[in-house]
Coordinates of C-alpha atoms (C1' of nucleotides) in Angstrom, one line a residue:
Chain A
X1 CA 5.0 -8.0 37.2
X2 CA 5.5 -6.3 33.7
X3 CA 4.0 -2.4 33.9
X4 CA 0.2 -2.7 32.6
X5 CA 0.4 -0.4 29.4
X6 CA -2.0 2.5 30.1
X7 CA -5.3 0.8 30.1
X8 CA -6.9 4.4 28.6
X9 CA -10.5 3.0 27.6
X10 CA -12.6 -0.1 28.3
X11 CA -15.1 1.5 31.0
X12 CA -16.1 -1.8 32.1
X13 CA -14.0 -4.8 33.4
X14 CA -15.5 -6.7 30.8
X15 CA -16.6 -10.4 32.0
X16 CA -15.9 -13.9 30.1
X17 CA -18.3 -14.1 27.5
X18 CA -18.0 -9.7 27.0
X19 CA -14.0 -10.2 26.3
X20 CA -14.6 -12.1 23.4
X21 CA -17.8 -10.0 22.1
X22 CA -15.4 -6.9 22.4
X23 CA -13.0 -8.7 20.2
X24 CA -15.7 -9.8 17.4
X25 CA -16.3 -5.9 17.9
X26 CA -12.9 -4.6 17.5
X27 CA -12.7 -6.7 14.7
X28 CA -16.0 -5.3 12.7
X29 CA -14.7 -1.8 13.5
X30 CA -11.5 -2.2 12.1
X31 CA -12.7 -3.5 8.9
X32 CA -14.9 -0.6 8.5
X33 CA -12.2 2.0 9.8
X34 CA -9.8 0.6 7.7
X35 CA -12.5 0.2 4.4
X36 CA -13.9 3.5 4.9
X37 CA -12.1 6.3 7.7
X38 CA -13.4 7.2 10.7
X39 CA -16.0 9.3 9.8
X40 CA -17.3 7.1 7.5
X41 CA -18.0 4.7 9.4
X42 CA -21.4 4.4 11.6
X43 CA -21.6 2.4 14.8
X44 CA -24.9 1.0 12.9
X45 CA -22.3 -0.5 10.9
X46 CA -20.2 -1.7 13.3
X47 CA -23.0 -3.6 15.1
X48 CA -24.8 -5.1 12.5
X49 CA -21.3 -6.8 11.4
X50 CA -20.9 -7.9 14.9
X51 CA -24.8 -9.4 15.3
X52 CA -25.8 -7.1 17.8
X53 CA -27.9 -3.6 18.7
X54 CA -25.7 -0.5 18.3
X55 CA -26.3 0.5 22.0
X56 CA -24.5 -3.0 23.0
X57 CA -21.7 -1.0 21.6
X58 CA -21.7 1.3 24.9
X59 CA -21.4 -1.7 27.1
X60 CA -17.4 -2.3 25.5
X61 CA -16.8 1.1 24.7
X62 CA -17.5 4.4 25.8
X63 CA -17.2 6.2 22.8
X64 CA -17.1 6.0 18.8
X65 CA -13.6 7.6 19.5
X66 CA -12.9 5.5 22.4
X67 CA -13.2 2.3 19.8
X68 CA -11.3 3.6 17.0
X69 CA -8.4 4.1 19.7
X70 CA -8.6 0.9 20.8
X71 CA -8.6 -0.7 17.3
X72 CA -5.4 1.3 16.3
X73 CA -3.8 0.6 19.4
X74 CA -4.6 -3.2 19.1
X75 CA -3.0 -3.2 15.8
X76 CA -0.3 -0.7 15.9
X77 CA 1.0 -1.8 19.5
X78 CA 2.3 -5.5 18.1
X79 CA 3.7 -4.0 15.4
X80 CA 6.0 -1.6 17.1
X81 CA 7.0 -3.9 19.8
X82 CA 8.3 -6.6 17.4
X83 CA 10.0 -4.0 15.4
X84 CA 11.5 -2.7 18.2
X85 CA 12.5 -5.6 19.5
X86 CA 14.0 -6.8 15.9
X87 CA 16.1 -3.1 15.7
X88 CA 17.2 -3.0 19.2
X89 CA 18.5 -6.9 20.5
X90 CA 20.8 -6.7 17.5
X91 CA 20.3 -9.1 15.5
X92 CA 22.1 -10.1 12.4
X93 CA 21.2 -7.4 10.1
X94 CA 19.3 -5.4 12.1
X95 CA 20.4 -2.5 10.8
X96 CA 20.5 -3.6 7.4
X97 CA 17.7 -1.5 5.3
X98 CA 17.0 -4.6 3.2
X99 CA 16.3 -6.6 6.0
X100 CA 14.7 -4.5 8.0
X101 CA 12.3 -3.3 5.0
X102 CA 11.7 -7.1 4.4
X103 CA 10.8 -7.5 8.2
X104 CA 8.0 -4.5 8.0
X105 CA 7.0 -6.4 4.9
X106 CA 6.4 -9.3 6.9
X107 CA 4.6 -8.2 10.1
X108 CA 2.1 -5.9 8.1
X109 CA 1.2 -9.0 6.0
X110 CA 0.0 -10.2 9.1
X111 CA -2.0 -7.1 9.6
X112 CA -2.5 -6.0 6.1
X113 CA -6.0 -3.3 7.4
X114 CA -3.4 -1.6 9.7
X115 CA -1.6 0.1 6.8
X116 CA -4.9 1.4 5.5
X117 CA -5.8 2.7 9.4
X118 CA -2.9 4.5 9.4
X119 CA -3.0 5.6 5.9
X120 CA -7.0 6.8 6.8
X121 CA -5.4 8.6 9.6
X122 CA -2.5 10.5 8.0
X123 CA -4.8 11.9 5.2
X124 CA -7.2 13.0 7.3
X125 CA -5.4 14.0 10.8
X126 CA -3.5 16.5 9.6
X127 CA -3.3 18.7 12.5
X128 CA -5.2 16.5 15.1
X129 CA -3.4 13.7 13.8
X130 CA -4.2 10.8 16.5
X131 CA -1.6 10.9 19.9
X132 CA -0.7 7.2 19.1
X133 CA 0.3 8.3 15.7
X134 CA 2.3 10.8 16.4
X135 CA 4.3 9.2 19.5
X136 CA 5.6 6.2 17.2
X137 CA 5.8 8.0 14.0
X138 CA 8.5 10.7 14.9
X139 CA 10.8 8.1 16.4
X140 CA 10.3 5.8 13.8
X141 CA 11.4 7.9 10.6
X142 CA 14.0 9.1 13.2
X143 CA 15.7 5.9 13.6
X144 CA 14.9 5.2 9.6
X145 CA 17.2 7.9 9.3
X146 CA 19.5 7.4 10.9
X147 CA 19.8 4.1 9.8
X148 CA 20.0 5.6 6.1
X149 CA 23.1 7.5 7.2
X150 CA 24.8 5.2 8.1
X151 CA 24.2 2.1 5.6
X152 CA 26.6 1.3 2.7
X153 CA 25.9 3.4 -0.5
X154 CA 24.5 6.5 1.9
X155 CA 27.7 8.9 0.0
X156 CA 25.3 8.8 -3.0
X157 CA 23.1 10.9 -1.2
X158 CA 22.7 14.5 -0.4
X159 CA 22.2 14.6 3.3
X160 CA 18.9 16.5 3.0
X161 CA 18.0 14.2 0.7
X162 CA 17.4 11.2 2.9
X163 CA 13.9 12.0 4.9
X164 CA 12.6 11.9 1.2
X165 CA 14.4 8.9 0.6
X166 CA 12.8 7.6 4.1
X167 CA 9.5 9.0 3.2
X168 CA 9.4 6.8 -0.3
X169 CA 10.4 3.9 1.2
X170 CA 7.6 4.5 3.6
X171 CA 5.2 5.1 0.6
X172 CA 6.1 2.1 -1.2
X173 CA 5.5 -0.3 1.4
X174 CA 2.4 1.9 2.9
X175 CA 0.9 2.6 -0.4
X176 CA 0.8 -1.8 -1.6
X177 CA -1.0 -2.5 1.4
X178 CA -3.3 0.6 0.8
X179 CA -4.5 0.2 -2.4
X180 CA -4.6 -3.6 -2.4
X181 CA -8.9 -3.7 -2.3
X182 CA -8.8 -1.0 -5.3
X183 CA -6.5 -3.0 -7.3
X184 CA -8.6 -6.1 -6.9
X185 CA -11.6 -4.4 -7.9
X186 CA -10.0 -2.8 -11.2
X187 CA -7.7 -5.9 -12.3
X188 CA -9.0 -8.8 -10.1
X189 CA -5.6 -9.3 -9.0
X190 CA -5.1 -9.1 -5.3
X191 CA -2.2 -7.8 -4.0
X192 CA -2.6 -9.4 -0.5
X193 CA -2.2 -13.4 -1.6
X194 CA 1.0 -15.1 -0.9
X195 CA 2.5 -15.1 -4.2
X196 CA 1.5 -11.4 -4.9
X197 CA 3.4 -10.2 -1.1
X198 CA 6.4 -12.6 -1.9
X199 CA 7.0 -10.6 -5.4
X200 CA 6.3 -7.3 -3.1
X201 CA 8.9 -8.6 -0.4
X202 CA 11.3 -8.9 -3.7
X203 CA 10.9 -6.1 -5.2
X204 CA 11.4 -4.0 -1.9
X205 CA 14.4 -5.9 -1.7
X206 CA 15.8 -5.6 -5.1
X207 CA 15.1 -1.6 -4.8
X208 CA 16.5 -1.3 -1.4
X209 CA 19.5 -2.8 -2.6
X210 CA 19.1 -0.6 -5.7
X211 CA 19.2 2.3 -3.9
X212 CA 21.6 1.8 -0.7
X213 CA 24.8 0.2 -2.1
X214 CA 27.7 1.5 -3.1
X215 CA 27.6 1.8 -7.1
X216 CA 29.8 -1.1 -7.2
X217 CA 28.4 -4.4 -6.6
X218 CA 29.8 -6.0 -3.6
X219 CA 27.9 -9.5 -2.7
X220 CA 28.1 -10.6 0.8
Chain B
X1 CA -45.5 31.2 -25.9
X2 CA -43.7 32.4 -28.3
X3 CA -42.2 35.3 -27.4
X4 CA -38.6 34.1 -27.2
X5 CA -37.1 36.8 -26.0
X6 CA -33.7 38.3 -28.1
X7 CA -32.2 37.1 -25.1
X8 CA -28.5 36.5 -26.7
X9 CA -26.9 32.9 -25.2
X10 CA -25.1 33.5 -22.1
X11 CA -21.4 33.0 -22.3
X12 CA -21.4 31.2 -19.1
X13 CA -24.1 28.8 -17.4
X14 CA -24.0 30.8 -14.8
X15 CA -24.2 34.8 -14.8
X16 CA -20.8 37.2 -14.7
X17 CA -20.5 37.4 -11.2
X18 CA -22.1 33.9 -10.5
X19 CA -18.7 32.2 -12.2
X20 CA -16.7 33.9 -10.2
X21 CA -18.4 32.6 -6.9
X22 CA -18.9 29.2 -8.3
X23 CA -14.8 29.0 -9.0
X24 CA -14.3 30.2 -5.1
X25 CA -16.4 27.5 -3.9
X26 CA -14.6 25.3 -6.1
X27 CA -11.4 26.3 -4.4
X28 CA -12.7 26.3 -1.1
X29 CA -14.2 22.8 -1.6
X30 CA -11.1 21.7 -3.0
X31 CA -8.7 22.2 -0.2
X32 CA -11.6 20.7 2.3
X33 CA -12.2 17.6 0.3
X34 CA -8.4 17.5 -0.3
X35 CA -7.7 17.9 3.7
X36 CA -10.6 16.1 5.4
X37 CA -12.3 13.4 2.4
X38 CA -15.5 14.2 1.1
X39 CA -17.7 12.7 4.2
X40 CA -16.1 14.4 6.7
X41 CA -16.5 18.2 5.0
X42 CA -19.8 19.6 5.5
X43 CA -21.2 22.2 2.9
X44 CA -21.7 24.3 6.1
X45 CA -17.9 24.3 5.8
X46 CA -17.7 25.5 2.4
X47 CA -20.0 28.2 2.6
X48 CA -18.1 29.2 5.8
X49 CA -14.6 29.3 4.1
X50 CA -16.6 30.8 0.9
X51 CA -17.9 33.5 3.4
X52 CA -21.7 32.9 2.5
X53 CA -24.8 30.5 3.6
X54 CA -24.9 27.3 2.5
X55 CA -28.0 27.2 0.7
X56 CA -26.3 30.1 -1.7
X57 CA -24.0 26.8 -2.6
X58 CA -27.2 25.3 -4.6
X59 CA -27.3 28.4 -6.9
X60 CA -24.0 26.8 -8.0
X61 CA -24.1 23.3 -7.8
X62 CA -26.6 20.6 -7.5
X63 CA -25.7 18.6 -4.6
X64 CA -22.6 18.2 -2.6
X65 CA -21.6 14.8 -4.6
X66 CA -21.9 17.0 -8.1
X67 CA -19.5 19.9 -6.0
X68 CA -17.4 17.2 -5.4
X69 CA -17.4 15.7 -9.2
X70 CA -16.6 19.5 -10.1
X71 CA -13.6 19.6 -7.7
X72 CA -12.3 16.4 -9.4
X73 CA -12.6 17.0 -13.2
X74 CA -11.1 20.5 -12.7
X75 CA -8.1 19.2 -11.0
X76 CA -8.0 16.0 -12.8
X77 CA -9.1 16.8 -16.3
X78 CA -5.9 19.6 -17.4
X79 CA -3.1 17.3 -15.3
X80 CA -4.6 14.2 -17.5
X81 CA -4.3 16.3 -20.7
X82 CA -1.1 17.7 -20.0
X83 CA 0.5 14.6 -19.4
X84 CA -0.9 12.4 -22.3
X85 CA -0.3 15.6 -25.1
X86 CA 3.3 14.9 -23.3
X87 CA 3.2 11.5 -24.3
X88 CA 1.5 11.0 -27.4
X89 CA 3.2 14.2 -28.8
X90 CA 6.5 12.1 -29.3
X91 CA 8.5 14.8 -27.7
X92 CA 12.0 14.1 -27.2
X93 CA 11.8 12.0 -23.5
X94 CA 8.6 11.1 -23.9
X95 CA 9.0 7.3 -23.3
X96 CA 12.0 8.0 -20.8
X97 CA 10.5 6.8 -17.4
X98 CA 12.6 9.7 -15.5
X99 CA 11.3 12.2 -17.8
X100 CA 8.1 11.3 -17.6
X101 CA 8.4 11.3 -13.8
X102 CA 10.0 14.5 -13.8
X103 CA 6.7 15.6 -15.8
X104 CA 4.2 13.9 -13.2
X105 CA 5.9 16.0 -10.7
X106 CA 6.1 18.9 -12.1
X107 CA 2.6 18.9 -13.2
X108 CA 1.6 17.6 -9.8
X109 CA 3.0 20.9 -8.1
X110 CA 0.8 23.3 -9.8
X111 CA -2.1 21.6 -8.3
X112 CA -0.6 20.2 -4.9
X113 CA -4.3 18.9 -3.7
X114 CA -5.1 16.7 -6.4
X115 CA -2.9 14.3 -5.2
X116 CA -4.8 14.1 -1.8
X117 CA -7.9 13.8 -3.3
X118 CA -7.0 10.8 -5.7
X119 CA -5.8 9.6 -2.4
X120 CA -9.0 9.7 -0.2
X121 CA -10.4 8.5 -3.2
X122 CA -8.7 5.7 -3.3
X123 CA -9.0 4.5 -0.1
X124 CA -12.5 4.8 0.6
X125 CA -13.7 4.4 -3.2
X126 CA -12.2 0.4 -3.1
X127 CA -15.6 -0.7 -4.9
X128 CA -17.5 2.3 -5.8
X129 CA -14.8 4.3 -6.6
X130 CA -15.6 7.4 -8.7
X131 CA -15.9 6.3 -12.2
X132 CA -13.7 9.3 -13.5
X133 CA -11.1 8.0 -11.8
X134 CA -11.5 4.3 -12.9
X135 CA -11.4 5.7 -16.1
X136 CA -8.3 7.4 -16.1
X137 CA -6.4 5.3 -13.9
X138 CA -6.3 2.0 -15.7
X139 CA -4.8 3.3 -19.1
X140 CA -2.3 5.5 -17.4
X141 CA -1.4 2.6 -15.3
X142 CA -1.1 0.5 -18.6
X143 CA 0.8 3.0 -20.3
X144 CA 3.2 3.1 -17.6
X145 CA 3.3 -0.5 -17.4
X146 CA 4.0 -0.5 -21.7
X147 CA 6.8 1.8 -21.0
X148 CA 8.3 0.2 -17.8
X149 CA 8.6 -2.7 -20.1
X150 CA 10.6 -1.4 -23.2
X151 CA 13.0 0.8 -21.0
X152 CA 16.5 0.0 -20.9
X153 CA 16.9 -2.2 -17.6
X154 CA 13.8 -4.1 -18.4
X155 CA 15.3 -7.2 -17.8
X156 CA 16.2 -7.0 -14.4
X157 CA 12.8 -7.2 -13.8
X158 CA 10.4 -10.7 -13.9
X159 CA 7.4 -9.7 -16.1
X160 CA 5.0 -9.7 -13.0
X161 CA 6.7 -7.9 -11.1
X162 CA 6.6 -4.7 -13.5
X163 CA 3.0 -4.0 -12.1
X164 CA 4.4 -3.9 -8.7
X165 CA 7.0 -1.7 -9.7
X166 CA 4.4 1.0 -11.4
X167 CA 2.8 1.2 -8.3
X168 CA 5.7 1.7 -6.2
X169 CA 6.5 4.9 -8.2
X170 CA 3.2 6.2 -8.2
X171 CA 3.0 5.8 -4.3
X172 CA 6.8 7.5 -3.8
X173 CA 5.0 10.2 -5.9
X174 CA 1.5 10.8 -4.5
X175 CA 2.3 10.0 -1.2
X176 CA 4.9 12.3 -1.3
X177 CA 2.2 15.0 -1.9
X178 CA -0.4 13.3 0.6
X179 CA 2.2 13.4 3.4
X180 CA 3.0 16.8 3.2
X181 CA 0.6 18.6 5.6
X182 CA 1.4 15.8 8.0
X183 CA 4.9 16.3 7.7
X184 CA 5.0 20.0 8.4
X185 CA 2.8 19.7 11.5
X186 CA 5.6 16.7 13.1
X187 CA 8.8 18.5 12.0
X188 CA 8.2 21.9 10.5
X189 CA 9.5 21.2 6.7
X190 CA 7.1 22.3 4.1
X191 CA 7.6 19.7 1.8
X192 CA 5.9 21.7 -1.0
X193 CA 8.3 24.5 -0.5
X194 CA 10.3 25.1 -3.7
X195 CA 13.3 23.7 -2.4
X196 CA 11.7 20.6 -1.3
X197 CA 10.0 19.6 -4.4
X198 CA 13.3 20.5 -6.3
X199 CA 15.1 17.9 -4.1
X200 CA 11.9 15.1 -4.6
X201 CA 12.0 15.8 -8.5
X202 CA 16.2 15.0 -8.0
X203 CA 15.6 12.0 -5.5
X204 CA 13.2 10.8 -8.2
X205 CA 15.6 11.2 -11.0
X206 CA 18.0 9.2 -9.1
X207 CA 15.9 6.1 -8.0
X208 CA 13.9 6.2 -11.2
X209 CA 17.6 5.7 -12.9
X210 CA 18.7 3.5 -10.9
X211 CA 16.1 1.0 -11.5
X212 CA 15.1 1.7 -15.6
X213 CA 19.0 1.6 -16.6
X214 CA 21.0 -1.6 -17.1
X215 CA 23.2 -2.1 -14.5
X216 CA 25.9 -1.2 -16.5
X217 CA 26.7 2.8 -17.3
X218 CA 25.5 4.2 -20.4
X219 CA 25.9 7.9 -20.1
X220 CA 24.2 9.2 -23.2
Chain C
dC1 C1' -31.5 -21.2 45.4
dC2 C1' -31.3 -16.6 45.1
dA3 C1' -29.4 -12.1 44.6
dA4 C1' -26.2 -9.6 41.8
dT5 C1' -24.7 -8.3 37.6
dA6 C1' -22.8 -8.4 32.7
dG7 C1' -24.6 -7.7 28.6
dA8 C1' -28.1 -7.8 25.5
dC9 C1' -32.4 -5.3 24.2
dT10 C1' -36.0 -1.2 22.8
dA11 C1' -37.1 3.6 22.8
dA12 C1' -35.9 7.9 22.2
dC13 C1' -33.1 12.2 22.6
dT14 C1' -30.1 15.8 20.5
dA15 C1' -27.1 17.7 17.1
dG16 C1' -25.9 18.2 12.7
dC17 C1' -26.3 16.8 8.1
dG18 C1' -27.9 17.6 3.0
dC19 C1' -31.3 19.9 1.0
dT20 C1' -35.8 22.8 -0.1
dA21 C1' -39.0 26.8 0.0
dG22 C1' -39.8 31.2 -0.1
dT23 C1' -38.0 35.9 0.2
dT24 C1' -34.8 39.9 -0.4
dT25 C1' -31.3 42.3 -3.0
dG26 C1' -28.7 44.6 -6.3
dG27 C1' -26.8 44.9 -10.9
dT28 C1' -28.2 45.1 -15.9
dA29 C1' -30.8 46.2 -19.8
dA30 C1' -35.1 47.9 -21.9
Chain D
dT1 C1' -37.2 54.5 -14.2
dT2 C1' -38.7 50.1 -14.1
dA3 C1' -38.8 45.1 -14.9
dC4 C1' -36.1 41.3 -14.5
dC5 C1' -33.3 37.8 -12.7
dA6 C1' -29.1 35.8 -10.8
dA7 C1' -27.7 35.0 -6.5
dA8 C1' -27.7 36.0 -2.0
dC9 C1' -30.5 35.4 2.3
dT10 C1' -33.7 33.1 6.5
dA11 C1' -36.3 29.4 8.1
dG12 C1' -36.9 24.9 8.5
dC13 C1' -37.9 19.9 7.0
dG14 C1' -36.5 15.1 7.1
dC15 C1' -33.1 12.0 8.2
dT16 C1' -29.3 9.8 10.4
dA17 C1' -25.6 10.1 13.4
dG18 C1' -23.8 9.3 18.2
dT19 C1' -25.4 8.7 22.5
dT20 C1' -28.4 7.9 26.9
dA21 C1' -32.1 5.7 29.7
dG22 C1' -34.3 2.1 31.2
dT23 C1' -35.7 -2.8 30.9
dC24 C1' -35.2 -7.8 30.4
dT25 C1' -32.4 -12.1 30.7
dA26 C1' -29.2 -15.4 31.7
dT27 C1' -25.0 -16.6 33.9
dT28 C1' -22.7 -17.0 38.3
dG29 C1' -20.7 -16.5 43.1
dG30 C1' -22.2 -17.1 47.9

DNA sequence: CCAATAGACTAACTAGCGCTAGTTTGGTAA
DNA sequence: TTACCAAACTAGCGCTAGTTAGTCTATTGG
């Protein structure tokens, strides 16, 4: 029996027909979080997207805060796992900035609000940045760079040099997803359809490899 | 009546002292938009971090969305200027993509907020986004996109991906900015020390010429 | 079949918001 | 000095937010 992940919110046990109705609920909120930030965002809201009262809320969820957790924690918690999972059982190119950069690519395409909850977050959490938040982020850029170090082409940077390098990598990717709705609105283009994502993935690739080979070109 | 008194026109809307106050509640409302969004900062705040009563805000400003239209144009307006004089001036650099990031940057340190508040901005403005910003972002992003296209390296890139690449440089920038208060509460670094925007401005150099240059050398 | 209960509802509370009204104060100019 | 007025103040209104209490209903296990 796997370790039940600490099971911090959901007050009540939740029956059959509640399970699902918590769903339709964490998926109203995180539309909203993700549209507008936290405090933007009014359980009215939340519950008329879902079809019900905004007390009905209180029977999934103890708390405004209690539901935003559990939204980023439904989102963020896949994510990391299958990252993980891709960095750690070593496969090929694991450690492989490309590849790994094209992987991130690939799972937030699947989640493409999460980038905007966690953009929501860093703007606005500055010093009571959310616990989940900080536990994976630290770690994350931490193995980033290291990972920087160590990848062909890394000489051609100044060691102090490579959080930044980290950091705008994270931007790039962070920053698509974020401003996707915006750039529909202004150009009618939107940055979330296939096509659009699959010149994204190439373009991350084709900078990536930009940036961490060695000046000369060597194909593999 | 007639009467119009000699009453000579006041140099400033507002009396002597009254500018000054109105500029401090300008800076005050600018780092609180800038940290928290403009939903999330209370007017209670302002006058708090002002050091008077919030009612003594409406001797100064309308309403909290005009405080907040204020706060923008005075950050946004000079950067804007600066940077297309810069361009349109024909200045030696002035279509060189590093140079002009170089610029960005530099202008961008002077008013280290700004960038956050373009940033909350965009996220929670997708469709109602503040029409100062809608005006200025489209051309700039055009121009960029004009200039991405005649710089040397322009044929690495397929034509549709060039918008892609614009963005990604304005996100390494902003978020850059955006991330800093975040980034000094996890590891301590003041990313808007000196030193740290001296290395960003050379990391920026570097990735900018590595993607605008053909891949061969042409030191010039 | 009935009692228990999950989960919806309505009603309403409290806190805090943006904002207004009316008053006081202190510097400036006649 | 005195009149004026910008700009501060105190008090509080109306509204909406998150939240609680209490009720009704329909599914379900014994």
């Amino acid at each position: 029996m796997p370790a039940a992940p600490a099971r911090t919110f959901k007050p009540t046990p939740a029956g059959r027909r509640g399970a699902a109705t918590a769903e339709r609920i964490l998926d109203a909120a995180e539309g909203l979080f993700a549209e507008r930030g936290y405090s933007a965002t009014t359980l009215r809201d939340v519950a008329t997207r879902v079809g019900i009262q905004n007390p009905s809320l209180y029977n999934h969820f103890e708390s405004k805060e209690a539901l935003y957790a559990a939204v980023l924690e439904r989102d963020i918690g896949p994510v990391l796992e299958a990252l993980s999972e891709f960095l750690l059982d070593g496969s090929e190119g694991s450690g492989d900035p490309a590849q790994v950069a094209e992987r991130v690519m690939e799972l937030l395409a699947r989640r493409p609000r999460l980038p905007r909850l966690v953009a929501h977050e860093t703007l606005s959490g500055g010093d009571q940045l959310t616990r989940m938040l900080r536990e994976w982020m630290v770690p994350v850029f931490a193995r980033a760079h290291r990972m920087v170090e160590i990848s062909p082409g890394a000489e051609r940077w100044n060691p102090d040099q490579i959080p930044h390098l980290v950091l705008a990598m994270y931007h790039i990717v962070i920053g698509y997803f974020t401003i996707a709705p915006l750039y529909e609105a202004l150009t009618g283009d939107d940055l979330l359809a296939e096509q659009a994502l699959e010149r994204q993935t190439r373009l991350l690739r084709e900078i990536v490899g930009a940036l961490f080979t060695s000046t000369e070109k060597s194909a593999g």
